[in-house]
Amino acid sequence: MRLTFPVLTLSRGGAQRMITELANRLAEIGHEVVVLLPSHGFVEYEMKCPIITAPATVLTEDDFPYGDVIVSNYYTTVPVAERASQQGKGLHIRLALCYEPNFLPDNNQSFASYGITRNLLVLSRWQQEVIRINHGIKGRIVPVGVDSNFHNMHFRDTPDRPLIVSAIMRRPEGGFSGHREQEYLIQQLDMVKRLHPEVEIYIMTPPAEFAASLSLQALLNTGRYQLRTPGNDNELAYHYNETDIFVSASTNDAGSLPGLEAMRCGAALVTVYSGGNLEYCAHGQNCLMSYRHENRLAADILTLIDDRELRRRLAARGEQDSQRFTWERSVQVFQAELFEMVSRQGT
């Protein structure tokens, strides 16, 4: 099958990782896959399929090669993918990696984009239901995965090591991080640090985003936290393995990949309910989860600092429960859904 993935960028992040993993693994099993980027797009992942760079900063339908399937994702890629499909360049299928109207600017445009194609794939039951209620379309679920690079290296068995709490922060400039509740996250982490000054707090952020963000630099130069800037999966997995308690304050995620990766690496997870993380989170069984209005993030972190056995039990169960989320499974489900949608084309 010939597939085209139009994307805005392949910078490091959960959504871009999903596209990268699917595109690379589909290419490895014999599909003809191309990624189509605008002229200003950049790639931070190693790609195993051809990349076509369009001549302009905005993709047009003329930039698309002829193929069998066009897989759009972010709402701005949907109209042009549909126009290319109408030119006979492939069946248009949308892989929605988030539900944009909930938390991003221009929600009138992103909301309307869900009326463009009925062929929809989503990441979680929560996302599926939100779109079904708002648009009358029931998307098929393609689960997220975790790469084999992410595994428990058992650093935590080292005696006399400090307890480490970690979180990921992204560049706040640009209006794309509001759902991450980063101000709330820092407020809660500061509370933990005041009550437990012996605990080390690591903030992980992509190196390019840290270099471009004055606000992140100002925050992380205060000396209250230790900075980690993983540039690849090996470094990211290492930092997850340094972590005893991984914290997420995001309130809107279709898949919420970092929490799952941290679980796989043996960290205990403290998280805010974000919708998609219900796919792998069970409060009191493999994590501690709270709703944002409960304002309980710091309290849950403190609970796990004080209760070593609970921390270890949740971490062990989380690591076990994460095992069913693999990119191999994701690709199998994705491929099966593509075949089914193509087979009913025109019906």
Short mmCIF file of C-alpha atoms in Angstrom, two decimals:
data_model
loop_
_atom_site.label_atom_id
_atom_site.label_comp_id
_atom_site.label_asym_id
_atom_site.label_seq_id
_atom_site.Cartn_x
_atom_site.Cartn_y
_atom_site.Cartn_z
CA MET A 1 0.00 0.00 0.00
CA ARG A 2 1.22 3.52 -0.84
CA LEU A 3 0.74 5.95 2.07
CA THR A 4 1.35 9.69 2.41
CA PHE A 5 1.64 11.34 5.83
CA PRO A 6 1.32 15.16 5.53
CA VAL A 7 2.78 16.70 8.70
CA LEU A 8 3.78 20.16 9.89
CA THR A 9 6.94 19.02 11.67
CA LEU A 10 8.52 15.96 13.25
CA SER A 11 9.95 17.62 16.33
CA ARG A 12 10.16 15.59 19.51
CA GLY A 13 6.82 15.05 21.18
CA GLY A 14 4.11 12.46 21.72
CA ALA A 15 2.06 13.20 18.60
CA GLN A 16 5.08 13.33 16.31
CA ARG A 17 6.42 10.13 17.86
CA MET A 18 3.19 8.34 16.99
CA ILE A 19 3.47 9.44 13.35
CA THR A 20 7.16 8.52 13.24
CA GLU A 21 6.65 5.05 14.69
CA LEU A 22 3.76 4.23 12.37
CA ALA A 23 5.49 5.57 9.25
CA ASN A 24 8.81 3.83 9.98
CA ARG A 25 7.29 0.50 10.94
CA LEU A 26 4.88 0.44 8.01
CA ALA A 27 7.84 1.06 5.71
CA GLU A 28 9.77 -1.77 7.37
CA ILE A 29 6.98 -4.29 6.71
CA GLY A 30 6.80 -3.43 3.03
CA HIS A 31 4.46 -0.48 2.52
CA GLU A 32 5.53 2.47 0.35
CA VAL A 33 5.46 5.35 2.82
CA VAL A 34 6.34 9.01 2.30
CA VAL A 35 6.22 11.92 4.75
CA LEU A 36 5.26 15.28 3.26
CA LEU A 37 6.58 18.40 5.03
CA PRO A 38 6.20 22.13 4.34
CA SER A 39 9.40 24.01 3.55
CA HIS A 40 9.95 25.16 7.14
CA GLY A 41 9.26 21.75 8.70
CA PHE A 42 12.09 19.94 10.43
CA VAL A 43 12.77 16.38 11.51
CA GLU A 44 14.25 15.34 14.87
CA TYR A 45 13.58 11.61 14.47
CA GLU A 46 15.46 9.10 12.39
CA MET A 47 13.17 8.30 9.47
CA LYS A 48 13.23 5.06 7.49
CA CYS A 49 10.99 6.32 4.69
CA PRO A 50 11.41 9.11 2.10
CA ILE A 51 10.65 12.69 3.10
CA ILE A 52 9.22 15.12 0.54
CA THR A 53 9.72 18.80 1.35
CA ALA A 54 7.20 21.09 -0.32
CA PRO A 55 8.44 24.36 -1.87
CA ALA A 56 6.24 26.61 0.31
CA THR A 57 5.47 27.01 4.01
CA VAL A 58 1.88 25.87 3.44
CA LEU A 59 1.11 22.52 1.83
CA THR A 60 -1.07 22.43 -1.28
CA GLU A 61 -2.82 19.48 -2.89
CA ASP A 62 -0.32 19.65 -5.76
CA ASP A 63 2.49 18.71 -3.35
CA PHE A 64 1.00 15.26 -2.71
CA PRO A 65 2.22 12.21 -4.63
CA TYR A 66 -0.29 9.72 -5.98
CA GLY A 67 -0.95 6.85 -3.58
CA ASP A 68 -3.56 4.67 -1.97
CA VAL A 69 -4.06 6.45 1.38
CA ILE A 70 -3.44 9.95 2.75
CA VAL A 71 -3.18 10.05 6.55
CA SER A 72 -3.80 13.55 7.91
CA ASN A 73 -3.48 14.39 11.60
CA TYR A 74 -3.45 17.94 12.97
CA TYR A 75 -6.48 19.97 11.91
CA THR A 76 -4.53 22.22 9.50
CA THR A 77 -3.48 19.16 7.46
CA VAL A 78 -7.07 17.95 7.01
CA PRO A 79 -8.51 20.31 4.33
CA VAL A 80 -5.49 19.99 2.03
CA ALA A 81 -5.45 16.20 2.47
CA GLU A 82 -9.11 16.10 1.45
CA ARG A 83 -8.44 18.24 -1.63
CA ALA A 84 -5.57 15.95 -2.61
CA SER A 85 -7.84 12.96 -2.11
CA GLN A 86 -10.42 14.51 -4.43
CA GLN A 87 -7.66 14.73 -7.04
CA GLY A 88 -7.35 10.94 -6.83
CA LYS A 89 -4.18 10.86 -4.75
CA GLY A 90 -5.47 8.42 -2.14
CA LEU A 91 -8.27 7.77 0.33
CA HIS A 92 -8.21 10.42 3.04
CA ILE A 93 -8.06 8.99 6.59
CA ARG A 94 -7.56 11.23 9.60
CA LEU A 95 -5.46 10.05 12.52
CA ALA A 96 -6.48 12.52 15.24
CA LEU A 97 -3.64 12.67 17.77
CA CYS A 98 -5.46 15.18 19.97
CA TYR A 99 -8.86 16.85 20.11
CA GLU A 100 -7.77 20.38 19.22
CA PRO A 101 -10.99 22.35 19.97
CA ASN A 102 -10.67 21.64 23.68
CA PHE A 103 -7.40 23.45 24.28
CA LEU A 104 -5.87 25.12 21.20
CA PRO A 105 -6.47 28.52 19.53
CA ASP A 106 -8.74 28.81 16.46
CA ASN A 107 -11.12 26.18 17.79
CA ASN A 108 -13.80 27.25 15.32
CA GLN A 109 -11.54 26.00 12.53
CA SER A 110 -10.39 22.84 14.29
CA PHE A 111 -13.98 22.00 15.28
CA ALA A 112 -15.15 22.35 11.67
CA SER A 113 -12.31 20.10 10.46
CA TYR A 114 -14.07 17.06 11.98
CA GLY A 115 -16.82 17.41 9.40
CA ILE A 116 -14.45 16.90 6.46
CA THR A 117 -13.96 13.11 6.48
CA ARG A 118 -15.78 10.22 8.11
CA ASN A 119 -12.61 8.09 8.07
CA LEU A 120 -11.28 8.71 11.56
CA LEU A 121 -8.75 7.04 13.83
CA VAL A 122 -8.22 8.10 17.46
CA LEU A 123 -5.98 7.11 20.36
CA SER A 124 -8.34 6.44 23.26
CA ARG A 125 -11.90 5.76 24.35
CA TRP A 126 -12.14 9.21 25.91
CA GLN A 127 -11.17 10.92 22.64
CA GLN A 128 -13.48 8.61 20.71
CA GLU A 129 -16.45 9.56 22.89
CA VAL A 130 -15.75 13.31 22.84
CA ILE A 131 -15.70 13.30 19.02
CA ARG A 132 -18.76 11.05 18.81
CA ILE A 133 -20.76 13.40 21.04
CA ASN A 134 -19.65 16.56 19.24
CA HIS A 135 -19.59 15.37 15.63
CA GLY A 136 -21.50 12.10 15.33
CA ILE A 137 -18.43 10.21 14.09
CA LYS A 138 -17.13 7.18 15.97
CA GLY A 139 -13.43 6.88 15.30
CA ARG A 140 -11.57 3.58 15.49
CA ILE A 141 -9.00 3.34 18.27
CA VAL A 142 -5.30 2.87 17.48
CA PRO A 143 -3.47 2.61 20.83
CA VAL A 144 -0.18 4.32 21.60
CA GLY A 145 2.93 2.23 22.18
CA VAL A 146 6.25 2.22 23.99
CA ASP A 147 9.56 1.36 22.33
CA SER A 148 11.77 -1.42 23.68
CA ASN A 149 14.42 1.21 24.50
CA PHE A 150 12.24 2.09 27.46
CA HIS A 151 12.69 -0.50 30.20
CA ASN A 152 13.59 -0.71 33.86
CA MET A 153 17.37 -0.51 34.35
CA HIS A 154 16.98 -0.94 38.15
CA PHE A 155 18.94 2.18 39.13
CA ARG A 156 16.60 2.54 42.10
CA ASP A 157 18.19 -0.50 43.75
CA THR A 158 21.34 1.54 44.47
CA PRO A 159 21.60 2.17 48.24
CA ASP A 160 21.72 5.71 49.69
CA ARG A 161 20.67 7.43 46.47
CA PRO A 162 18.44 10.51 46.84
CA LEU A 163 14.76 10.24 45.99
CA ILE A 164 14.07 11.88 42.63
CA VAL A 165 10.83 13.44 41.39
CA SER A 166 10.71 14.24 37.67
CA ALA A 167 8.37 16.01 35.27
CA ILE A 168 8.46 17.12 31.67
CA MET A 169 8.02 20.77 30.70
CA ARG A 170 7.59 22.13 27.19
CA ARG A 171 8.15 25.61 25.79
CA PRO A 172 5.20 27.78 26.93
CA GLU A 173 5.70 30.40 24.23
CA GLY A 174 3.39 29.92 21.25
CA GLY A 175 0.15 28.99 22.99
CA PHE A 176 0.43 25.21 22.65
CA SER A 177 1.16 24.20 26.26
CA GLY A 178 -1.79 25.57 28.22
CA HIS A 179 -3.30 22.10 28.69
CA ARG A 180 -0.10 20.97 30.38
CA GLU A 181 -0.93 23.14 33.44
CA GLN A 182 2.76 23.93 33.90
CA GLU A 183 2.22 26.81 36.32
CA TYR A 184 0.19 24.47 38.52
CA LEU A 185 2.86 21.80 38.15
CA ILE A 186 5.62 24.12 39.34
CA GLN A 187 3.46 25.37 42.21
CA GLN A 188 2.92 21.81 43.39
CA LEU A 189 6.57 20.80 42.94
CA ASP A 190 7.66 23.85 44.94
CA MET A 191 5.35 22.77 47.74
CA VAL A 192 6.95 19.32 47.73
CA LYS A 193 10.44 20.82 47.78
CA ARG A 194 9.60 23.06 50.77
CA LEU A 195 8.35 20.10 52.77
CA HIS A 196 11.05 17.69 51.59
CA PRO A 197 14.21 19.69 50.74
CA GLU A 198 16.20 16.45 50.50
CA VAL A 199 14.18 15.33 47.45
CA GLU A 200 15.73 16.20 44.09
CA ILE A 201 13.40 17.53 41.40
CA TYR A 202 14.36 17.02 37.75
CA ILE A 203 12.71 18.95 34.93
CA MET A 204 13.06 17.33 31.52
CA THR A 205 12.66 19.43 28.39
CA PRO A 206 13.71 18.97 24.74
CA PRO A 207 17.05 20.73 24.18
CA ALA A 208 15.84 22.81 21.22
CA GLU A 209 12.84 24.04 23.19
CA PHE A 210 14.97 24.97 26.18
CA ALA A 211 17.35 26.90 23.92
CA ALA A 212 14.43 28.79 22.35
CA SER A 213 12.45 29.56 25.53
CA LEU A 214 13.39 32.50 27.74
CA SER A 215 10.72 31.55 30.26
CA LEU A 216 12.02 27.99 30.63
CA GLN A 217 15.56 29.30 30.97
CA ALA A 218 14.50 31.77 33.65
CA LEU A 219 12.63 29.08 35.58
CA LEU A 220 15.32 26.46 35.38
CA ASN A 221 18.14 28.87 36.19
CA THR A 222 16.65 29.54 39.65
CA GLY A 223 18.53 26.56 41.07
CA ARG A 224 15.39 24.97 42.53
CA TYR A 225 15.45 22.15 39.99
CA GLN A 226 17.93 20.06 38.07
CA LEU A 227 17.65 20.36 34.30
CA ARG A 228 17.63 17.36 31.97
CA THR A 229 17.60 17.86 28.18
CA PRO A 230 17.31 14.41 26.59
CA GLY A 231 18.14 14.53 22.89
CA ASN A 232 17.18 10.96 22.00
CA ASP A 233 15.33 7.92 23.31
CA ASN A 234 18.33 6.47 25.13
CA GLU A 235 18.83 9.67 27.13
CA LEU A 236 15.09 9.99 27.82
CA ALA A 237 14.89 6.39 29.03
CA TYR A 238 17.92 6.99 31.27
CA HIS A 239 16.23 9.99 32.90
CA TYR A 240 12.98 8.05 33.41
CA ASN A 241 15.11 5.41 35.12
CA GLU A 242 16.66 8.02 37.41
CA THR A 243 13.13 8.89 38.51
CA ASP A 244 11.36 7.48 41.55
CA ILE A 245 8.14 9.48 41.04
CA PHE A 246 7.12 10.85 37.64
CA VAL A 247 4.57 13.65 37.65
CA SER A 248 2.13 14.84 34.99
CA ALA A 249 -0.24 17.80 35.40
CA SER A 250 -1.71 17.75 31.88
CA THR A 251 -5.50 17.98 31.74
CA ASN A 252 -6.09 17.20 28.07
CA ASP A 253 -4.28 14.35 26.31
CA ALA A 254 -5.60 11.85 23.80
CA GLY A 255 -2.78 9.42 24.62
CA SER A 256 -0.50 10.93 27.30
CA LEU A 257 2.64 9.03 26.29
CA PRO A 258 5.23 10.25 28.89
CA GLY A 259 3.37 8.75 31.84
CA LEU A 260 3.23 5.40 30.08
CA GLU A 261 6.94 5.53 29.18
CA ALA A 262 7.84 6.41 32.77
CA MET A 263 5.78 3.46 34.01
CA ARG A 264 7.61 1.13 31.63
CA CYS A 265 10.90 2.34 33.11
CA GLY A 266 9.77 1.53 36.64
CA ALA A 267 8.81 4.97 37.96
CA ALA A 268 5.74 5.46 40.14
CA LEU A 269 3.26 7.77 38.41
CA VAL A 270 1.40 10.70 39.97
CA THR A 271 -0.90 12.31 37.45
CA VAL A 272 -3.87 14.53 36.82
CA TYR A 273 -6.74 12.98 34.86
CA SER A 274 -6.29 13.99 31.22
CA GLY A 275 -8.80 11.75 29.45
CA GLY A 276 -6.52 9.55 27.40
CA ASN A 277 -4.46 8.39 30.36
CA LEU A 278 -7.40 6.27 31.51
CA GLU A 279 -6.23 3.78 28.89
CA TYR A 280 -3.44 2.72 31.25
CA CYS A 281 -4.04 4.46 34.58
CA ALA A 282 -6.00 2.99 37.49
CA HIS A 283 -5.92 5.14 40.63
CA GLY A 284 -4.61 3.26 43.65
CA GLN A 285 -3.64 0.24 41.56
CA ASN A 286 -0.83 1.42 39.28
CA CYS A 287 -0.67 5.18 39.95
CA LEU A 288 -2.16 8.01 41.98
CA MET A 289 -4.56 10.07 39.86
CA SER A 290 -6.57 13.16 40.73
CA TYR A 291 -8.90 15.52 38.94
CA ARG A 292 -7.54 19.02 38.50
CA HIS A 293 -10.28 20.59 40.68
CA GLU A 294 -9.18 18.42 43.61
CA ASN A 295 -5.85 20.28 43.74
CA ARG A 296 -4.18 17.14 45.09
CA LEU A 297 -1.08 16.71 42.96
CA ALA A 298 1.43 17.71 45.65
CA ALA A 299 -0.42 15.68 48.29
CA ASP A 300 -0.18 12.57 46.13
CA ILE A 301 3.53 13.12 45.54
CA LEU A 302 4.05 13.55 49.28
CA THR A 303 2.12 10.35 49.93
CA LEU A 304 4.52 8.39 47.75
CA ILE A 305 7.58 10.08 49.25
CA ASP A 306 6.45 9.05 52.73
CA ASP A 307 5.17 5.57 51.83
CA ARG A 308 7.99 3.65 50.22
CA GLU A 309 6.08 0.37 49.99
CA LEU A 310 3.11 1.99 48.26
CA ARG A 311 5.49 3.70 45.85
CA ARG A 312 7.15 0.41 44.99
CA ARG A 313 3.83 -1.44 44.65
CA LEU A 314 2.34 1.13 42.29
CA ALA A 315 5.56 1.26 40.25
CA ALA A 316 5.72 -2.53 39.91
CA ARG A 317 2.08 -2.77 38.82
CA GLY A 318 2.50 0.17 36.45
CA GLU A 319 5.51 -1.43 34.81
CA GLN A 320 3.57 -4.67 34.41
CA ASP A 321 0.43 -2.98 33.04
CA SER A 322 2.44 -0.96 30.51
CA GLN A 323 3.72 -4.11 28.79
CA ARG A 324 0.68 -4.47 26.56
CA PHE A 325 1.35 -1.10 24.92
CA THR A 326 3.83 -1.77 22.11
CA TRP A 327 4.39 -0.07 18.78
CA GLU A 328 4.14 -3.49 17.13
CA ARG A 329 0.56 -3.74 18.40
CA SER A 330 -0.17 -0.16 17.34
CA VAL A 331 1.00 -0.86 13.79
CA GLN A 332 -0.99 -4.08 13.56
CA VAL A 333 -4.18 -2.28 14.60
CA PHE A 334 -3.45 0.70 12.35
CA GLN A 335 -2.77 -1.50 9.32
CA ALA A 336 -5.94 -3.53 9.89
CA GLU A 337 -8.03 -0.35 10.12
CA LEU A 338 -6.47 1.03 6.92
CA PHE A 339 -7.29 -2.16 5.03
CA GLU A 340 -10.86 -2.13 6.32
CA MET A 341 -11.43 1.53 5.39
CA VAL A 342 -9.94 1.09 1.93
CA SER A 343 -12.05 -2.03 1.34
CA ARG A 344 -15.29 -0.16 2.04
CA GLN A 345 -14.30 2.89 -0.01
CA GLY A 346 -17.23 4.01 -2.11
CA THR A 347 -19.83 2.02 -0.16
#
